[in-house]
Amino acid sequence: LVVEDGPTLTHGEMTFGAGMVAAEKYGCADFVDPRPWAVGEIKETFEKYPDIGILLPAMGYSAQQIKDLEKTINATECDSVVIATPIDLRRIVKIKKPACQVQYELQEIGVPTIAEVLEGFATKKAAKKAAPKKAAPKKAAPKKK
């Protein structure tokens, strides 16, 4: 079972993440689809974002989200769990199966770089903020009869 960073899969529309890459690199024989065992907010996430596929999205760290993630992981029939989230879920989720944490970092390999993209956004935002606001069009006075 591969647990990925939820927003990467949902809002980022990625079809795989660091967990999938690591699992394949180290010889994972098969990937398990957690959808049949998904509960609560995890199940709702799969319904809202059906293109996630067989990866389990960790969507947040509220008490309910952690509870739903824990139930889904422990109910899923699998031999082990690969965790590829910003934090090591084993610190907050009681996983009853062998699990490992994948560490990853961004390595820029081309252009535009992250800094260039962010600079572009900042420039556009500053220009928009500095632009004079357009006045609302005046309504014509009613004609006298």
Coordinates of C-alpha atoms in Angstrom, one line a residue:
L1 CA 0.0 0.0 0.0
V2 CA 1.4 3.4 -1.0
V3 CA 0.3 6.5 1.0
E4 CA 1.1 9.7 -0.8
D5 CA 0.7 13.4 0.0
G6 CA -3.0 14.0 -0.6
P7 CA -2.9 17.5 -2.1
T8 CA -0.2 16.4 -4.6
L9 CA -2.6 13.8 -5.9
T10 CA -5.8 15.9 -5.7
H11 CA -5.1 19.6 -6.4
G12 CA -1.7 18.8 -8.0
E13 CA -3.3 16.2 -10.3
M14 CA -0.2 14.0 -10.0
T15 CA -0.8 10.3 -10.9
F16 CA 2.1 9.2 -8.8
G17 CA 4.4 10.5 -6.1
A18 CA 7.6 9.7 -4.3
G19 CA 6.1 6.6 -2.7
M20 CA 5.3 5.0 -6.0
V21 CA 8.7 5.8 -7.4
A22 CA 10.5 4.3 -4.3
A23 CA 8.2 1.2 -4.2
E24 CA 9.0 0.5 -7.9
K25 CA 12.7 1.2 -7.4
Y26 CA 13.0 -1.2 -4.6
G27 CA 11.1 -4.0 -6.2
C28 CA 7.5 -3.8 -5.1
A29 CA 5.8 -6.8 -6.6
D30 CA 2.3 -5.4 -6.6
F31 CA 0.3 -2.3 -5.5
V32 CA -2.9 -2.6 -3.5
D33 CA -5.9 -0.5 -4.3
P34 CA -7.2 0.9 -0.9
R35 CA -10.6 2.1 -2.3
P36 CA -12.6 -1.0 -1.2
W37 CA -11.5 -0.3 2.4
A38 CA -11.7 3.5 2.4
V39 CA -13.8 5.1 5.1
G40 CA -15.0 8.6 6.0
E41 CA -13.1 11.5 4.5
I42 CA -10.8 9.2 2.7
K43 CA -13.7 7.6 0.9
E44 CA -15.1 11.1 0.1
T45 CA -11.7 12.1 -1.4
F46 CA -11.8 9.1 -3.7
E47 CA -15.3 10.0 -4.8
K48 CA -14.4 13.6 -5.5
Y49 CA -11.0 12.7 -7.2
P50 CA -11.5 9.4 -8.9
D51 CA -8.3 9.8 -11.0
I52 CA -6.2 9.2 -7.9
G53 CA -6.3 5.5 -8.7
I54 CA -4.6 3.0 -6.3
L55 CA -2.6 5.5 -4.2
L56 CA -3.9 6.4 -0.7
P57 CA -4.0 10.2 -0.2
A58 CA -3.2 11.5 3.2
M59 CA -5.4 14.6 3.1
G60 CA -4.7 16.3 6.4
Y61 CA -4.0 15.9 10.0
S62 CA -7.3 16.8 11.8
A63 CA -8.4 14.2 14.4
Q64 CA -11.1 12.8 12.0
Q65 CA -8.7 12.7 9.0
I66 CA -6.1 10.8 11.1
K67 CA -8.8 8.4 12.3
D68 CA -10.1 7.7 8.8
L69 CA -6.6 7.2 7.4
E70 CA -5.7 4.8 10.3
K71 CA -8.8 2.8 9.7
T72 CA -8.3 2.7 5.9
I73 CA -4.6 1.6 6.2
N74 CA -5.3 -1.1 8.8
A75 CA -8.3 -2.5 6.9
T76 CA -6.5 -2.6 3.6
E77 CA -5.2 -6.1 2.8
C78 CA -1.5 -5.6 2.1
D79 CA 1.9 -6.8 3.2
S80 CA 3.4 -3.5 4.0
V81 CA 2.9 0.3 3.7
V82 CA 5.1 2.8 2.0
I83 CA 4.6 6.3 3.4
A84 CA 5.5 9.3 1.2
T85 CA 4.0 12.2 3.2
P86 CA 5.7 15.4 4.5
I87 CA 5.6 13.9 8.0
D88 CA 6.2 10.3 9.1
L89 CA 2.6 9.1 9.6
R90 CA 3.9 6.4 12.0
R91 CA 4.2 9.2 14.6
I92 CA 0.5 9.9 14.6
V93 CA -1.2 6.9 13.0
K94 CA -1.1 3.4 14.6
I95 CA -0.2 1.3 11.6
K96 CA -0.5 -2.5 12.3
K97 CA 1.7 -3.5 9.3
P98 CA 5.3 -3.1 8.4
A99 CA 5.8 0.4 7.2
C100 CA 8.6 2.6 5.9
Q101 CA 8.9 6.4 5.3
V102 CA 10.2 7.7 2.0
Q103 CA 12.2 10.9 2.2
Y104 CA 12.4 13.2 -0.8
E105 CA 13.4 16.6 -1.9
L106 CA 13.1 18.8 -5.0
Q107 CA 16.0 18.8 -7.4
E108 CA 15.6 21.4 -10.1
I109 CA 16.8 20.1 -13.4
G110 CA 15.7 22.8 -15.9
V111 CA 14.0 26.1 -16.4
P112 CA 11.9 27.7 -15.3
T113 CA 13.1 27.2 -11.8
I114 CA 10.8 27.4 -8.8
A115 CA 12.3 30.8 -7.9
E116 CA 11.5 32.1 -11.5
V117 CA 8.0 30.9 -11.4
L118 CA 7.4 32.4 -7.9
E119 CA 9.0 35.7 -9.1
G120 CA 6.6 35.8 -12.0
F121 CA 3.6 35.3 -9.7
A122 CA 4.9 38.0 -7.3
T123 CA 5.4 40.4 -10.1
K124 CA 1.9 39.9 -11.5
K125 CA 0.4 40.3 -8.1
A126 CA 2.3 43.5 -7.3
A127 CA 1.3 44.9 -10.7
K128 CA -2.3 44.1 -10.1
K129 CA -2.2 45.7 -6.6
A130 CA -0.6 48.8 -7.9
A131 CA -3.0 49.3 -10.8
P132 CA -5.6 51.9 -10.3
K133 CA -9.0 50.5 -9.6
K134 CA -11.6 51.1 -12.3
A135 CA -14.6 53.0 -11.1
A136 CA -17.9 51.4 -11.5
P137 CA -19.9 52.8 -14.4
K138 CA -22.3 55.5 -13.4
K139 CA -25.9 54.7 -13.8
A140 CA -27.9 57.0 -16.0
A141 CA -30.4 59.2 -14.2
P142 CA -34.0 58.2 -14.9
K143 CA -35.6 60.3 -17.6
K144 CA -38.3 62.7 -16.5
K145 CA -41.6 62.4 -18.3

